[in-house]
Each structure stands twice: as structure tokens, then as C-alpha cells.
Amino acid sequence: MWLCIGALIIAILWFVCMTPWPFVLLLRHKKEEPREKGRSDQKQIEEHLTIKKGLPYPSSYPSATYDVYYDPKTPAKRILVWVHGGAFIAGDSRGTKNFGPMMAKQGTIFYAINYALAPAHHFPDQILQIDEFLKALPQLLSKEGLPMPSHLYLGGDSAGANMVAEYTCMKYDALLCEKSHVQLQSLFDINGLLLYCGPYDFAEDLTNPKLKDFVKMFHYLGWAYLGKKSWAKHEEKYLASPYHQVNQKFPATYLCDGRKYSFLWQGKKLAEKLSDMQVYVKSDFYEDMPHEFQFDYVKYPKEAMEVFENSCAFMEDIERK
């Protein structure tokens, strides 16, 4: 009996001290007010749209489902594939249930994908899963009877912005793929990125005053996503940081963020670095907005709509070139 109790205590101590799971489970079950709140005319926006949710796509990883939104009566101008946020450990495609129809109304075939969450799966599994979806895209379009538009964009919010930017870095950097043990198979070129409120630099000095409000969270999320408790001492912190991996081949990029409990300074320095590389960059940074403000059309209607309208204008600018 005492042997069993001792073994149980050791197992509990190992679980608490040697894995990020206690923190992850606590964060997943923390009750928060939903960040995404639709416009008052959301029902009218969704009228006549095709909306399908929870469809499967071929993948070696779990949670391989997607939602699709499009207007069947309007020729599509573009595809936008969206990767949701959730601190790498939570969230799902429902986070764009209002944003997706709004984009579809603008002539966009909008895909919101789900993916395997950390810490059960860690970098680069999520990058490979994004590639699996893109590889399957012609087949998924065919199922809907849709032609392939001439422009493909990737977008993501929060952790999703990191993953989308990281995938794009790998797309145009064979050496980064080799170092990360990644072999991409999708042949699509990426015409542009929409990056909302993302962290782009895991190699950030953890003593940086700008991290003071969430340095502990940053530590645990790095542990969960990168797969090592001492991740700050390992090369993965650079490999998974788009800020350190972008190059001149990186496509046109739109970024937004707010200062409150978010990563505005990382968004700004990524925008500056891309601009120095002569990459076409547009951005909206707000000193008084919180993390993920861009999907709250009730509390922050002016700023959220500015981001939406400027994102659409950004894609239209690319399509005119």
C-alpha cells in the first residue's frame, strides 16, 4: 500500500514539476469573456453565404478539421486560410465565426483550420499540419465546385500569427526547413499575410520590461510549444521565431496589434525588419487597444473595422499589381 502511495506521489510531483500540463490545463479551463463579438448586422452578413463547419482534411495529426465560408453567387477574388490563436495550447476555428463571413462577403473563400495543440504536439508539428491543409486545398476546392482563385493569402491571430509567419519563413528558406526537420509539400505561392497580435520572437530577453506582465506565461507557453522545459537555452527558440527567420523572399505583410497585454513591440520590430528588406508592409498599431481587439466589433467597433477594412484594402492593393 505504502509503495503505491509513494509511486503516486512521485508521479504527481513529476507531472507538476516536469511537464507544462498543470499550467496548460489551468489556462484552458480559465473562464474568460469571449473576445470575438459580431456586428449588429451579422445575420444579414451571413445571408446567402455558404457556411460549412467541422469538415475533415487529410493529416497525420489530430484536430484536422476546417470551416469554410464563401459566397456561391460571386466569383472569388482570393483564398484566405486562417490559423486561429489560443496561446498554442487552446482555441479553435470558432474564433473567426464572425470574421469569416465578413471576409466571404468581400469575395474571399475563407478557410479557418484547426490543428493539433501543444503540449501534446509541439513545434514543428503545427507547421507541418498547415502544409498538409494547403497541399489538400485543390481537392477541398473541388469538393465545393470552386475554381482556384489567382491569389492565396495566409492569416492568423495571436499564436496563429506566429505559426503562419513561421510557415512562410520555411516556405522560402530551405536551410530553415532542414534545421527544423521539416519537408514542405504544398506548391502554392503565398501572395500575402495578415498577422494579428502575434508573438514573433521566442528569443526575446525574458528580463525585457515589456514582458513583465506575462513573463511566467511566456515561459510555460514556450515550454508547451517548443517541447523543452529549458527551451530558452535551445536553438528552437530561434527556429520558431519569425523575427529571426524572415528574408527578402517574404511576401507582402499586413500587421496589427495593441499595447495592452499583447505583443505590439514585437509586431513593430518585425514590420521594421521587413520594411528594411524591401518587403511591402502595411500596419495598424494602437497604443490603447488590448490583445485580440480586432475581432471585437462590439467593444472596439472603430478599431476592429479599421483593421478589417485595411486588411481588405491591403489584399486589393496586391491584386492590382
Coordinates of C-alpha atoms in Angstrom, one line a residue:
M1 CA 0.0 0.0 0.0
W2 CA 2.7 2.5 1.0
L3 CA 4.6 1.6 -2.1
C4 CA 1.6 2.5 -4.2
I5 CA 1.1 5.8 -2.4
G6 CA 4.8 6.6 -2.8
A7 CA 4.6 5.9 -6.5
L8 CA 1.5 8.0 -6.8
I9 CA 3.2 11.0 -5.1
I10 CA 6.3 10.6 -7.3
A11 CA 4.0 10.6 -10.4
I12 CA 2.1 13.7 -9.2
L13 CA 5.4 15.5 -8.5
W14 CA 6.7 14.6 -11.9
F15 CA 3.5 15.8 -13.6
V16 CA 3.6 19.1 -11.7
C17 CA 7.3 19.8 -11.9
M18 CA 8.5 18.2 -15.1
T19 CA 5.6 19.0 -17.6
P20 CA 3.8 22.1 -18.5
W21 CA 0.4 20.3 -18.3
P22 CA -0.8 21.8 -14.9
F23 CA -0.4 25.3 -16.2
V24 CA -1.9 24.4 -19.6
L25 CA -5.0 22.8 -18.0
L26 CA -5.4 25.8 -15.7
L27 CA -5.3 28.2 -18.6
R28 CA -7.6 26.1 -20.8
H29 CA -10.3 26.0 -18.0
K30 CA -10.0 29.6 -17.1
K31 CA -13.3 31.3 -17.7
E32 CA -12.9 34.4 -19.9
E33 CA -15.4 36.6 -21.8
P34 CA -15.3 35.7 -25.5
R35 CA -13.1 38.0 -27.4
E36 CA -14.9 37.7 -30.7
K37 CA -18.1 39.6 -30.8
G38 CA -20.0 40.1 -34.0
R39 CA -21.5 43.2 -35.5
S40 CA -25.2 44.0 -35.0
D41 CA -25.8 43.1 -38.7
Q42 CA -24.0 39.8 -38.5
K43 CA -27.1 37.8 -39.5
Q44 CA -27.6 39.9 -42.6
I45 CA -23.9 39.5 -43.5
E46 CA -24.3 35.7 -43.4
E47 CA -27.4 35.6 -45.6
H48 CA -26.8 33.8 -48.9
L49 CA -23.4 32.6 -47.9
T50 CA -22.3 29.0 -47.9
I51 CA -21.0 28.2 -44.4
K52 CA -19.8 24.7 -43.5
K53 CA -18.1 23.7 -40.3
G54 CA -16.1 20.8 -38.9
L55 CA -15.1 19.3 -42.2
P56 CA -12.1 17.0 -42.3
Y57 CA -8.8 17.4 -44.2
P58 CA -6.1 14.8 -44.7
S59 CA -3.5 15.0 -41.9
S60 CA -1.1 12.9 -39.8
Y61 CA -2.2 14.9 -36.8
P62 CA -5.3 15.3 -34.6
S63 CA -7.9 18.1 -34.8
A64 CA -7.6 18.1 -38.6
T65 CA -10.9 19.9 -39.4
Y66 CA -11.8 23.2 -41.0
D67 CA -14.6 25.7 -41.6
V68 CA -15.3 27.3 -44.9
Y69 CA -17.2 30.5 -45.8
Y70 CA -17.9 31.8 -49.3
D71 CA -20.5 33.5 -51.5
P72 CA -21.6 31.0 -54.1
K73 CA -23.1 33.7 -56.3
T74 CA -19.9 35.9 -56.5
P75 CA -16.7 34.9 -58.4
A76 CA -14.0 34.5 -55.8
K77 CA -11.1 37.0 -55.9
R78 CA -8.9 35.2 -53.4
I79 CA -8.5 32.5 -50.8
L80 CA -7.6 33.3 -47.2
V81 CA -6.5 30.4 -45.0
W82 CA -6.7 31.4 -41.3
V83 CA -4.9 29.8 -38.3
H84 CA -6.6 30.5 -35.0
G85 CA -4.9 31.8 -31.8
G86 CA -5.1 30.4 -28.3
A87 CA -1.6 30.6 -26.9
F88 CA -0.5 27.4 -28.9
I89 CA -2.5 25.3 -26.3
A90 CA -6.1 26.2 -26.8
G91 CA -8.7 27.8 -29.2
D92 CA -10.3 26.6 -32.4
S93 CA -11.8 27.8 -35.7
R94 CA -14.8 29.2 -33.9
G95 CA -12.7 32.2 -33.2
T96 CA -13.4 33.6 -36.7
K97 CA -17.1 32.8 -36.8
N98 CA -17.9 36.4 -37.5
F99 CA -14.7 37.5 -39.3
G100 CA -15.1 34.6 -41.8
P101 CA -18.5 35.6 -43.1
M102 CA -17.3 39.3 -43.3
M103 CA -14.4 38.2 -45.5
A104 CA -16.6 35.9 -47.6
K105 CA -18.8 38.9 -48.3
Q106 CA -15.8 40.6 -49.9
G107 CA -15.2 37.9 -52.5
T108 CA -13.0 35.7 -50.4
I109 CA -13.1 32.0 -50.0
F110 CA -12.3 31.9 -46.3
Y111 CA -10.9 28.7 -44.6
A112 CA -10.4 28.5 -40.8
I113 CA -8.4 25.5 -39.9
N114 CA -7.9 23.6 -36.7
Y115 CA -4.6 21.9 -35.7
A116 CA -3.0 19.8 -33.0
L117 CA -2.5 21.7 -29.8
A118 CA 0.6 21.9 -27.6
P119 CA 1.9 20.4 -25.4
A120 CA 0.6 17.1 -26.8
H121 CA 2.1 18.2 -30.1
H122 CA 4.8 20.8 -30.4
F123 CA 6.9 22.7 -33.0
P124 CA 7.2 21.9 -35.9
D125 CA 4.1 19.6 -35.9
Q126 CA 1.7 22.6 -36.4
I127 CA 3.8 23.9 -39.3
L128 CA 3.6 20.5 -41.0
Q129 CA -0.2 20.4 -40.4
I130 CA -0.6 23.8 -42.1
D131 CA 1.3 22.5 -45.1
E132 CA -1.0 19.4 -45.1
F133 CA -4.0 21.6 -45.4
L134 CA -2.5 23.7 -48.2
K135 CA -1.5 20.5 -50.0
A136 CA -5.1 19.3 -49.9
L137 CA -6.5 22.7 -50.9
P138 CA -7.2 21.8 -54.6
Q139 CA -9.1 18.7 -53.5
L140 CA -11.1 20.8 -51.0
L141 CA -12.0 23.4 -53.5
S142 CA -13.1 20.7 -56.0
K143 CA -15.5 19.3 -53.3
E144 CA -17.2 22.7 -53.3
G145 CA -17.1 23.0 -57.0
L146 CA -14.9 26.1 -56.8
P147 CA -12.1 27.1 -59.1
M148 CA -8.7 28.2 -57.7
P149 CA -8.5 32.0 -57.5
S150 CA -5.3 33.7 -58.6
H151 CA -4.4 34.9 -55.1
L152 CA -3.7 32.9 -51.9
Y153 CA -3.2 34.6 -48.5
L154 CA -2.5 33.2 -45.1
G155 CA -3.6 34.8 -41.9
G156 CA -3.5 34.2 -38.2
D157 CA -4.2 35.8 -34.8
S158 CA -2.1 35.6 -31.7
A159 CA -0.3 32.2 -31.7
G160 CA -1.8 31.6 -35.2
A161 CA 0.1 34.7 -36.5
N162 CA 3.3 33.2 -35.3
M163 CA 2.7 29.9 -37.0
V164 CA 1.6 31.5 -40.3
A165 CA 4.6 33.7 -40.3
E166 CA 6.9 30.8 -39.4
Y167 CA 5.4 28.5 -42.1
T168 CA 6.0 31.3 -44.6
C169 CA 9.6 31.6 -43.5
M170 CA 10.1 27.9 -44.1
K171 CA 8.4 28.1 -47.4
Y172 CA 11.1 30.4 -48.7
D173 CA 14.1 29.1 -46.8
A174 CA 15.3 25.5 -47.4
L175 CA 18.0 25.8 -44.8
L176 CA 15.5 26.6 -42.1
C177 CA 13.4 23.6 -43.1
E178 CA 16.5 21.4 -42.9
K179 CA 17.4 22.7 -39.4
S180 CA 13.8 22.3 -38.2
H181 CA 13.5 18.8 -39.8
V182 CA 10.6 19.9 -42.0
Q183 CA 9.8 18.9 -45.5
L184 CA 7.0 21.1 -47.1
Q185 CA 4.9 19.6 -49.9
S186 CA 2.5 22.4 -50.9
L187 CA 3.4 24.0 -54.1
F188 CA 1.4 27.2 -53.7
D189 CA 3.0 30.6 -53.7
I190 CA 1.8 32.9 -50.9
N191 CA 0.7 36.3 -52.1
G192 CA 0.4 37.9 -48.7
L193 CA 0.0 37.6 -45.0
L194 CA -2.4 39.0 -42.4
L195 CA -0.8 38.9 -39.0
Y196 CA -2.9 40.0 -36.0
C197 CA -1.5 40.4 -32.4
G198 CA 1.2 37.7 -32.7
P199 CA 4.4 36.9 -30.9
Y200 CA 7.2 36.7 -33.3
D201 CA 10.4 36.3 -31.1
F202 CA 10.8 33.5 -28.7
A203 CA 14.4 34.6 -28.3
E204 CA 13.3 37.8 -26.6
D205 CA 15.2 38.6 -23.4
L206 CA 12.8 37.4 -20.6
T207 CA 14.0 40.3 -18.4
N208 CA 12.6 42.8 -21.0
P209 CA 10.3 45.1 -19.1
K210 CA 7.7 44.8 -21.9
L211 CA 7.3 41.1 -20.9
K212 CA 6.8 41.8 -17.2
D213 CA 3.0 41.3 -17.3
F214 CA 3.3 37.8 -18.7
V215 CA 6.8 36.5 -18.3
K216 CA 5.6 33.4 -16.4
M217 CA 3.0 32.7 -19.1
F218 CA 5.7 33.2 -21.8
H219 CA 7.9 30.6 -20.0
Y220 CA 5.2 28.0 -19.8
L221 CA 3.9 28.5 -23.3
G222 CA 7.4 28.3 -24.7
W223 CA 7.8 25.0 -22.8
A224 CA 4.5 23.7 -24.2
Y225 CA 5.1 24.7 -27.8
L226 CA 8.8 24.1 -28.1
G227 CA 8.7 20.9 -26.1
K228 CA 11.6 21.6 -23.6
K229 CA 11.5 23.0 -20.1
S230 CA 14.8 24.8 -20.7
W231 CA 13.6 25.9 -24.2
A232 CA 15.2 29.3 -23.7
K233 CA 18.7 27.6 -23.9
H234 CA 17.9 25.8 -27.1
E235 CA 18.1 26.6 -30.8
E236 CA 14.3 26.1 -31.2
K237 CA 13.7 29.5 -29.7
Y238 CA 15.3 31.0 -32.9
L239 CA 14.0 28.4 -35.3
A240 CA 10.4 29.1 -34.2
S241 CA 10.8 32.9 -34.2
P242 CA 9.7 34.5 -37.5
Y243 CA 11.6 37.7 -36.5
H244 CA 14.9 35.8 -36.8
Q245 CA 14.0 33.9 -39.9
V246 CA 12.4 36.3 -42.4
N247 CA 14.3 37.1 -45.6
Q248 CA 13.9 39.1 -48.8
K249 CA 11.6 36.5 -50.3
F250 CA 9.0 37.0 -47.6
P251 CA 5.6 38.1 -49.2
A252 CA 3.7 41.3 -48.6
T253 CA 2.5 41.6 -45.0
Y254 CA -0.2 43.4 -43.0
L255 CA 0.3 43.5 -39.2
C256 CA -1.9 44.9 -36.4
D257 CA -1.6 44.9 -32.6
G258 CA -2.4 46.8 -29.4
R259 CA -0.2 47.6 -26.5
K260 CA -2.3 46.2 -23.6
Y261 CA -1.3 42.6 -22.7
S262 CA -0.1 42.0 -26.2
F263 CA 3.0 41.9 -28.4
L264 CA 2.9 45.3 -30.0
W265 CA 6.6 45.9 -29.7
Q266 CA 7.4 42.6 -31.5
G267 CA 4.9 43.4 -34.3
K268 CA 6.6 46.8 -34.7
K269 CA 10.1 45.4 -34.9
L270 CA 9.0 42.7 -37.4
A271 CA 7.3 45.3 -39.5
E272 CA 10.5 47.4 -39.4
K273 CA 12.7 44.5 -40.3
L274 CA 10.5 43.5 -43.3
S275 CA 10.5 47.1 -44.5
D276 CA 14.3 47.3 -44.3
M277 CA 14.3 44.2 -46.5
Q278 CA 12.1 46.0 -49.1
V279 CA 9.1 43.8 -48.3
Y280 CA 5.7 45.5 -48.9
V281 CA 4.4 46.1 -45.3
K282 CA 1.2 47.8 -44.0
S283 CA 0.4 48.0 -40.3
D284 CA -2.0 49.4 -37.7
F285 CA -0.7 49.6 -34.2
Y286 CA -2.8 51.0 -31.4
E287 CA -1.5 52.3 -28.1
D288 CA -4.8 51.9 -26.2
M289 CA -6.0 48.5 -27.6
P290 CA -5.8 45.1 -25.9
H291 CA -4.8 41.7 -27.3
E292 CA -7.2 40.4 -30.0
F293 CA -9.2 43.7 -30.1
Q294 CA -9.6 43.3 -33.8
F295 CA -12.3 40.6 -33.5
D296 CA -14.5 42.6 -31.0
Y297 CA -16.9 44.6 -33.1
V298 CA -19.0 45.5 -30.1
K299 CA -16.5 46.9 -27.6
Y300 CA -14.0 48.3 -30.2
P301 CA -16.1 48.9 -33.3
K302 CA -14.0 51.7 -34.8
E303 CA -10.6 50.0 -34.4
A304 CA -11.8 46.5 -35.3
M305 CA -13.5 47.8 -38.5
E306 CA -10.3 49.7 -39.4
V307 CA -8.3 46.5 -39.2
F308 CA -10.9 44.7 -41.3
E309 CA -11.2 47.4 -43.9
N310 CA -7.4 47.9 -44.1
S311 CA -6.8 44.2 -44.4
C312 CA -9.2 44.0 -47.4
A313 CA -7.6 47.1 -48.9
F314 CA -4.1 45.5 -48.5
M315 CA -5.2 42.4 -50.4
E316 CA -6.8 44.5 -53.1
D317 CA -3.6 46.5 -53.5
I318 CA -1.7 43.3 -54.1
E319 CA -4.2 42.1 -56.6
R320 CA -3.9 45.4 -58.6
K321 CA -0.2 45.0 -59.0

